[in-house]
Tab-separated table of N, CA, C and O in Angstrom:
chain	number	residue	atom	x	y	z
A	577	UNK	N	-170.655	-106.559	-148.557
A	577	UNK	CA	-169.847	-105.364	-148.654
A	577	UNK	C	-170.459	-104.466	-149.725
A	577	UNK	O	-170.737	-104.910	-150.821
A	578	UNK	N	-170.643	-103.223	-149.412
A	578	UNK	CA	-171.310	-102.292	-150.314
A	578	UNK	C	-170.393	-101.132	-150.624
A	578	UNK	O	-170.397	-100.131	-149.941
A	579	UNK	N	-169.567	-101.281	-151.644
A	579	UNK	CA	-168.654	-100.220	-152.051
A	579	UNK	C	-168.921	-99.865	-153.503
A	579	UNK	O	-168.253	-100.340	-154.404
A	580	UNK	N	-169.901	-98.986	-153.748
A	580	UNK	CA	-170.265	-98.708	-155.135
A	580	UNK	C	-169.148	-98.112	-155.970
A	580	UNK	O	-169.102	-98.325	-157.166
A	581	UNK	N	-168.223	-97.388	-155.382
A	581	UNK	CA	-167.129	-96.819	-156.164
A	581	UNK	C	-166.127	-97.875	-156.592
A	581	UNK	O	-165.384	-97.685	-157.536
A	582	UNK	N	-166.104	-98.985	-155.900
A	582	UNK	CA	-165.158	-100.044	-156.223
A	582	UNK	C	-165.674	-100.901	-157.368
A	582	UNK	O	-164.910	-101.455	-158.126
A	583	UNK	N	-166.979	-101.011	-157.506
A	583	UNK	CA	-167.545	-101.798	-158.596
A	583	UNK	C	-167.170	-101.145	-159.915
A	583	UNK	O	-167.279	-99.935	-160.073
A	584	UNK	N	-166.751	-101.940	-160.865
A	584	UNK	CA	-166.331	-101.370	-162.137
A	584	UNK	C	-167.496	-100.762	-162.892
A	584	UNK	O	-167.371	-99.737	-163.531
A	585	UNK	N	-168.639	-101.385	-162.830
A	585	UNK	CA	-169.820	-100.835	-163.483
A	585	UNK	C	-170.979	-100.975	-162.516
A	585	UNK	O	-171.257	-102.045	-162.022
A	586	UNK	N	-171.653	-99.858	-162.210
A	586	UNK	CA	-172.768	-99.883	-161.278
A	586	UNK	C	-173.945	-99.139	-161.882
A	586	UNK	O	-173.803	-98.033	-162.367
A	587	UNK	N	-175.092	-99.746	-161.827
A	587	UNK	CA	-176.295	-99.068	-162.299
A	587	UNK	C	-176.718	-98.043	-161.255
A	587	UNK	O	-176.468	-98.209	-160.066
A	588	UNK	N	-177.351	-96.983	-161.684
A	588	UNK	CA	-177.781	-95.931	-160.776
A	588	UNK	C	-178.693	-96.482	-159.697
A	588	UNK	O	-178.561	-96.148	-158.528
A	589	UNK	N	-179.614	-97.353	-160.044
A	589	UNK	CA	-180.534	-97.925	-159.063
A	589	UNK	C	-179.777	-98.718	-158.009
A	589	UNK	O	-180.070	-98.631	-156.820
A	590	UNK	N	-178.777	-99.469	-158.441
A	590	UNK	CA	-177.963	-100.240	-157.503
A	590	UNK	C	-177.224	-99.352	-156.528
A	590	UNK	O	-177.105	-99.649	-155.349
A	591	UNK	N	-176.733	-98.230	-157.006
A	591	UNK	CA	-176.064	-97.282	-156.128
A	591	UNK	C	-177.031	-96.712	-155.103
A	591	UNK	O	-176.699	-96.554	-153.937
A	592	UNK	N	-178.230	-96.401	-155.553
A	592	UNK	CA	-179.212	-95.816	-154.641
A	592	UNK	C	-179.538	-96.793	-153.508
A	592	UNK	O	-179.620	-96.395	-152.353
A	593	UNK	N	-179.708	-98.048	-153.834
A	593	UNK	CA	-179.980	-99.059	-152.802
A	593	UNK	C	-178.798	-99.146	-151.852
A	593	UNK	O	-178.955	-99.193	-150.640
A	594	UNK	N	-177.611	-99.153	-152.398
A	594	UNK	CA	-176.395	-99.304	-151.615
A	594	UNK	C	-176.169	-98.127	-150.677
A	594	UNK	O	-175.622	-98.286	-149.609
A	595	UNK	N	-176.590	-96.949	-151.087
A	595	UNK	CA	-176.333	-95.738	-150.311
A	595	UNK	C	-177.542	-95.246	-149.534
A	595	UNK	O	-177.500	-94.165	-148.980
A	596	UNK	N	-178.623	-96.001	-149.535
A	596	UNK	CA	-179.838	-95.501	-148.896
A	596	UNK	C	-179.602	-95.283	-147.411
A	596	UNK	O	-178.817	-95.983	-146.802
A	597	UNK	N	-180.225	-94.323	-146.779
A	597	UNK	CA	-181.193	-93.434	-147.396
A	597	UNK	C	-180.508	-92.243	-148.067
A	597	UNK	O	-179.736	-91.531	-147.442
A	598	UNK	N	-180.762	-92.060	-149.342
A	598	UNK	CA	-180.243	-90.934	-150.098
A	598	UNK	C	-181.277	-90.583	-151.162
A	598	UNK	O	-181.879	-91.477	-151.750
A	599	UNK	N	-181.492	-89.304	-151.345
A	599	UNK	CA	-182.477	-88.897	-152.341
A	599	UNK	C	-181.877	-89.013	-153.739
A	599	UNK	O	-180.655	-88.986	-153.912
A	600	UNK	N	-182.732	-89.127	-154.713
A	600	UNK	CA	-182.296	-89.206	-156.103
A	600	UNK	C	-181.488	-87.963	-156.478
A	600	UNK	O	-180.470	-88.046	-157.152
A	601	UNK	N	-181.927	-86.806	-155.990
A	601	UNK	CA	-181.256	-85.538	-156.293
A	601	UNK	C	-179.828	-85.524	-155.751
A	601	UNK	O	-178.885	-85.169	-156.462
A	602	UNK	N	-179.663	-85.923	-154.508
A	602	UNK	CA	-178.336	-85.915	-153.882
A	602	UNK	C	-177.426	-86.937	-154.560
A	602	UNK	O	-176.253	-86.662	-154.830
A	603	UNK	N	-177.966	-88.113	-154.856
A	603	UNK	CA	-177.173	-89.136	-155.529
A	603	UNK	C	-176.692	-88.628	-156.879
A	603	UNK	O	-175.513	-88.747	-157.230
A	604	UNK	N	-177.583	-88.023	-157.650
A	604	UNK	CA	-177.225	-87.496	-158.961
A	604	UNK	C	-176.164	-86.408	-158.844
A	604	UNK	O	-175.193	-86.386	-159.618
A	605	UNK	N	-176.308	-85.527	-157.861
A	605	UNK	CA	-175.311	-84.466	-157.651
A	605	UNK	C	-173.936	-85.052	-157.335
A	605	UNK	O	-172.917	-84.606	-157.869
A	606	UNK	N	-173.908	-86.038	-156.454
A	606	UNK	CA	-172.639	-86.647	-156.070
A	606	UNK	C	-171.980	-87.358	-157.249
A	606	UNK	O	-170.768	-87.259	-157.445
A	607	UNK	N	-172.781	-88.065	-158.031
A	607	UNK	CA	-172.231	-88.759	-159.194
A	607	UNK	C	-171.695	-87.773	-160.222
A	607	UNK	O	-170.636	-87.992	-160.814
A	608	UNK	N	-172.397	-86.676	-160.422
A	608	UNK	CA	-171.928	-85.659	-161.371
A	608	UNK	C	-170.616	-85.035	-160.892
A	608	UNK	O	-169.714	-84.760	-161.684
A	609	UNK	N	-170.491	-84.823	-159.581
A	609	UNK	CA	-169.243	-84.277	-159.034
A	609	UNK	C	-168.085	-85.248	-159.236
A	609	UNK	O	-166.979	-84.840	-159.596
A	610	UNK	N	-168.347	-86.532	-159.003
A	610	UNK	CA	-167.308	-87.539	-159.218
A	610	UNK	C	-166.900	-87.586	-160.691
A	610	UNK	O	-165.723	-87.769	-161.012
A	611	UNK	N	-167.888	-87.405	-161.570
A	611	UNK	CA	-167.600	-87.379	-163.004
A	611	UNK	C	-166.747	-86.145	-163.358
A	611	UNK	O	-165.752	-86.255	-164.079
A	612	UNK	N	-167.122	-84.988	-162.828
A	612	UNK	CA	-166.358	-83.761	-163.088
A	612	UNK	C	-164.933	-83.843	-162.541
A	612	UNK	O	-164.007	-83.277	-163.105
A	613	UNK	N	-164.774	-84.563	-161.428
A	613	UNK	CA	-163.450	-84.725	-160.828
A	613	UNK	C	-162.606	-85.774	-161.549
A	613	UNK	O	-161.447	-85.984	-161.195
A	614	UNK	N	-163.203	-86.444	-162.529
A	614	UNK	CA	-162.466	-87.433	-163.307
A	614	UNK	C	-162.346	-88.792	-162.655
A	614	UNK	O	-161.515	-89.602	-163.059
A	615	UNK	N	-163.174	-89.071	-161.648
A	615	UNK	CA	-163.106	-90.359	-160.953
A	615	UNK	C	-163.957	-91.433	-161.606
A	615	UNK	O	-163.617	-92.616	-161.536
A	616	UNK	N	-165.076	-91.025	-162.200
A	616	UNK	CA	-165.960	-91.989	-162.837
A	616	UNK	C	-166.322	-91.526	-164.243
A	616	UNK	O	-166.242	-90.342	-164.570
A	617	UNK	N	-166.709	-92.494	-165.061
A	617	UNK	CA	-167.204	-92.231	-166.409
A	617	UNK	C	-168.682	-92.584	-166.434
A	617	UNK	O	-169.089	-93.621	-165.914
A	618	UNK	N	-169.476	-91.730	-167.039
A	618	UNK	CA	-170.931	-91.927	-167.126
A	618	UNK	C	-171.283	-92.281	-168.560
A	618	UNK	O	-170.977	-91.543	-169.487
A	619	UNK	N	-171.915	-93.434	-168.745
A	619	UNK	CA	-172.337	-93.891	-170.066
A	619	UNK	C	-173.855	-93.953	-170.086
A	619	UNK	O	-174.461	-94.659	-169.281
A	620	UNK	N	-174.467	-93.189	-170.995
A	620	UNK	CA	-175.926	-93.157	-171.126
A	620	UNK	C	-176.305	-93.917	-172.384
A	620	UNK	O	-175.767	-93.658	-173.461
A	621	UNK	N	-177.225	-94.864	-172.238
A	621	UNK	CA	-177.699	-95.656	-173.364
A	621	UNK	C	-179.065	-95.137	-173.799
A	621	UNK	O	-179.934	-94.906	-172.954
A	622	UNK	N	-179.270	-94.968	-175.098
A	622	UNK	CA	-180.548	-94.438	-175.606
A	622	UNK	C	-181.638	-95.501	-175.581
A	622	UNK	O	-181.981	-96.094	-176.598
A	623	UNK	N	-182.156	-95.771	-174.405
A	623	UNK	CA	-183.197	-96.776	-174.216
A	623	UNK	C	-184.353	-96.155	-173.460
A	623	UNK	O	-184.230	-95.114	-172.844
A	624	UNK	N	-185.462	-96.840	-173.481
A	624	UNK	CA	-186.621	-96.438	-172.685
A	624	UNK	C	-186.922	-97.599	-171.748
A	624	UNK	O	-187.195	-98.691	-172.228
A	625	UNK	N	-186.880	-97.444	-170.441
A	625	UNK	CA	-186.402	-96.261	-169.718
A	625	UNK	C	-184.887	-96.091	-169.900
A	625	UNK	O	-184.188	-97.054	-170.213
A	626	UNK	N	-184.405	-94.874	-169.696
A	626	UNK	CA	-182.970	-94.610	-169.895
A	626	UNK	C	-182.102	-95.502	-169.011
A	626	UNK	O	-182.435	-95.768	-167.860
A	627	UNK	N	-181.026	-95.967	-169.586
A	627	UNK	CA	-180.072	-96.790	-168.845
A	627	UNK	C	-178.780	-95.998	-168.717
A	627	UNK	O	-178.268	-95.458	-169.702
A	628	UNK	N	-178.266	-95.915	-167.493
A	628	UNK	CA	-177.013	-95.200	-167.226
A	628	UNK	C	-176.099	-96.142	-166.464
A	628	UNK	O	-176.511	-96.782	-165.496
A	629	UNK	N	-174.867	-96.240	-166.919
A	629	UNK	CA	-173.873	-97.041	-166.210
A	629	UNK	C	-172.685	-96.154	-165.868
A	629	UNK	O	-172.344	-95.239	-166.611
A	630	UNK	N	-172.068	-96.456	-164.755
A	630	UNK	CA	-170.899	-95.729	-164.290
A	630	UNK	C	-169.733	-96.695	-164.181
A	630	UNK	O	-169.903	-97.839	-163.782
A	631	UNK	N	-168.564	-96.213	-164.528
A	631	UNK	CA	-167.358	-97.017	-164.379
A	631	UNK	C	-166.240	-96.113	-163.863
A	631	UNK	O	-166.265	-94.898	-164.047
A	632	UNK	N	-165.292	-96.734	-163.203
A	632	UNK	CA	-164.145	-95.981	-162.712
A	632	UNK	C	-163.234	-95.622	-163.871
A	632	UNK	O	-163.013	-96.423	-164.777
A	633	UNK	N	-162.703	-94.423	-163.840
A	633	UNK	CA	-161.682	-94.027	-164.800
A	633	UNK	C	-160.351	-94.604	-164.326
A	633	UNK	O	-160.251	-95.180	-163.227
A	634	UNK	N	-159.334	-94.426	-165.131
A	634	UNK	CA	-157.996	-94.872	-164.729
A	634	UNK	C	-157.587	-94.186	-163.428
A	634	UNK	O	-157.043	-94.818	-162.518
A	635	UNK	N	-157.886	-92.895	-163.328
A	635	UNK	CA	-157.574	-92.167	-162.095
A	635	UNK	C	-158.390	-92.723	-160.921
A	635	UNK	O	-157.870	-92.903	-159.817
A	636	UNK	N	-159.665	-93.011	-161.153
A	636	UNK	CA	-160.503	-93.587	-160.108
A	636	UNK	C	-159.966	-94.917	-159.615
A	636	UNK	O	-160.024	-95.230	-158.429
A	637	UNK	N	-159.427	-95.708	-160.536
A	637	UNK	CA	-158.844	-97.008	-160.168
A	637	UNK	C	-157.690	-96.843	-159.184
A	637	UNK	O	-157.474	-97.690	-158.329
A	638	UNK	N	-156.944	-95.738	-159.311
A	638	UNK	CA	-155.799	-95.539	-158.417
A	638	UNK	C	-156.232	-95.314	-156.973
A	638	UNK	O	-155.429	-95.471	-156.057
A	639	UNK	N	-157.492	-94.958	-156.766
A	639	UNK	CA	-157.987	-94.696	-155.415
A	639	UNK	C	-158.556	-95.938	-154.725
A	639	UNK	O	-158.902	-95.888	-153.550
A	640	UNK	N	-158.674	-97.042	-155.447
A	640	UNK	CA	-159.250	-98.255	-154.859
A	640	UNK	C	-158.568	-98.692	-153.560
A	640	UNK	O	-159.259	-98.970	-152.582
A	641	UNK	N	-157.233	-98.735	-153.491
A	641	UNK	CA	-156.596	-99.154	-152.236
A	641	UNK	C	-156.952	-98.232	-151.060
A	641	UNK	O	-157.162	-98.700	-149.942
A	642	UNK	N	-157.042	-96.946	-151.320
A	642	UNK	CA	-157.376	-95.991	-150.261
A	642	UNK	C	-158.807	-96.202	-149.788
A	642	UNK	O	-159.080	-96.228	-148.580
A	643	UNK	N	-159.734	-96.367	-150.733
A	643	UNK	CA	-161.143	-96.565	-150.384
A	643	UNK	C	-161.322	-97.871	-149.615
A	643	UNK	O	-162.048	-97.925	-148.612
A	644	UNK	N	-160.651	-98.923	-150.059
A	644	UNK	CA	-160.748	-100.210	-149.353
A	644	UNK	C	-160.192	-100.110	-147.938
A	644	UNK	O	-160.754	-100.683	-146.999
A	645	UNK	N	-159.105	-99.389	-147.767
A	645	UNK	CA	-158.514	-99.213	-146.430
A	645	UNK	C	-159.461	-98.427	-145.525
A	645	UNK	O	-159.645	-98.772	-144.352
A	646	UNK	N	-160.068	-97.376	-146.064
A	646	UNK	CA	-161.029	-96.597	-145.274
A	646	UNK	C	-162.229	-97.461	-144.890
A	646	UNK	O	-162.735	-97.374	-143.767
A	647	UNK	N	-162.681	-98.289	-145.816
A	647	UNK	CA	-163.796	-99.202	-145.535
A	647	UNK	C	-163.426	-100.158	-144.401
A	647	UNK	O	-164.210	-100.369	-143.473
A	648	UNK	N	-162.222	-100.718	-144.467
A	648	UNK	CA	-161.773	-101.648	-143.426
A	648	UNK	C	-161.678	-100.955	-142.074
A	648	UNK	O	-162.068	-101.520	-141.052
A	649	UNK	N	-161.176	-99.728	-142.049
A	649	UNK	CA	-161.102	-98.988	-140.792
A	649	UNK	C	-162.509	-98.750	-140.219
A	649	UNK	O	-162.712	-98.832	-139.008
A	650	UNK	N	-163.478	-98.467	-141.069
A	650	UNK	CA	-164.858	-98.298	-140.617
A	650	UNK	C	-165.429	-99.567	-140.016
A	650	UNK	O	-166.096	-99.538	-138.989
A	651	UNK	N	-165.147	-100.697	-140.658
A	651	UNK	CA	-165.600	-101.999	-140.137
A	651	UNK	C	-165.000	-102.249	-138.760
A	651	UNK	O	-165.686	-102.651	-137.821
A	652	UNK	N	-163.700	-102.023	-138.636
A	652	UNK	CA	-163.015	-102.245	-137.357
A	652	UNK	C	-163.547	-101.316	-136.272
A	652	UNK	O	-163.723	-101.730	-135.130
A	653	UNK	N	-163.809	-100.063	-136.620
A	653	UNK	CA	-164.336	-99.123	-135.633
A	653	UNK	C	-165.714	-99.558	-135.171
A	653	UNK	O	-166.013	-99.530	-133.975
A	654	UNK	N	-166.568	-99.954	-136.102
A	654	UNK	CA	-167.919	-100.397	-135.746
A	654	UNK	C	-167.885	-101.658	-134.888
A	654	UNK	O	-168.730	-101.840	-134.016
A	655	UNK	N	-166.915	-102.521	-135.123
A	655	UNK	CA	-166.802	-103.751	-134.339
A	655	UNK	C	-166.442	-103.445	-132.893
A	655	UNK	O	-166.824	-104.174	-131.981
A	656	UNK	N	-165.710	-102.348	-132.662
A	656	UNK	CA	-165.322	-101.958	-131.307
A	656	UNK	C	-166.437	-101.278	-130.524
A	656	UNK	O	-166.377	-101.173	-129.317
A	657	UNK	N	-167.442	-100.783	-131.235
A	657	UNK	CA	-168.528	-100.042	-130.562
A	657	UNK	C	-169.544	-100.952	-129.958
A	657	UNK	O	-169.922	-101.929	-130.176
């Protein structure tokens, strides 16, 4: 199961693998939008190479049941095809 928004902490590289095919630019844009919307928190660590971790905010946590239900509906639809 690949639900990067459900994971409490996800590395950027892990998200990219999970969402492929997606360009680095599009992934970064989407993550920034989620951050601006208050769904995720972005933590940057001063390391070389840079390390960035994302976590759900309290508001983001409230959406977990909805996201899981949508995921389940997608699985069921694909099983019927």
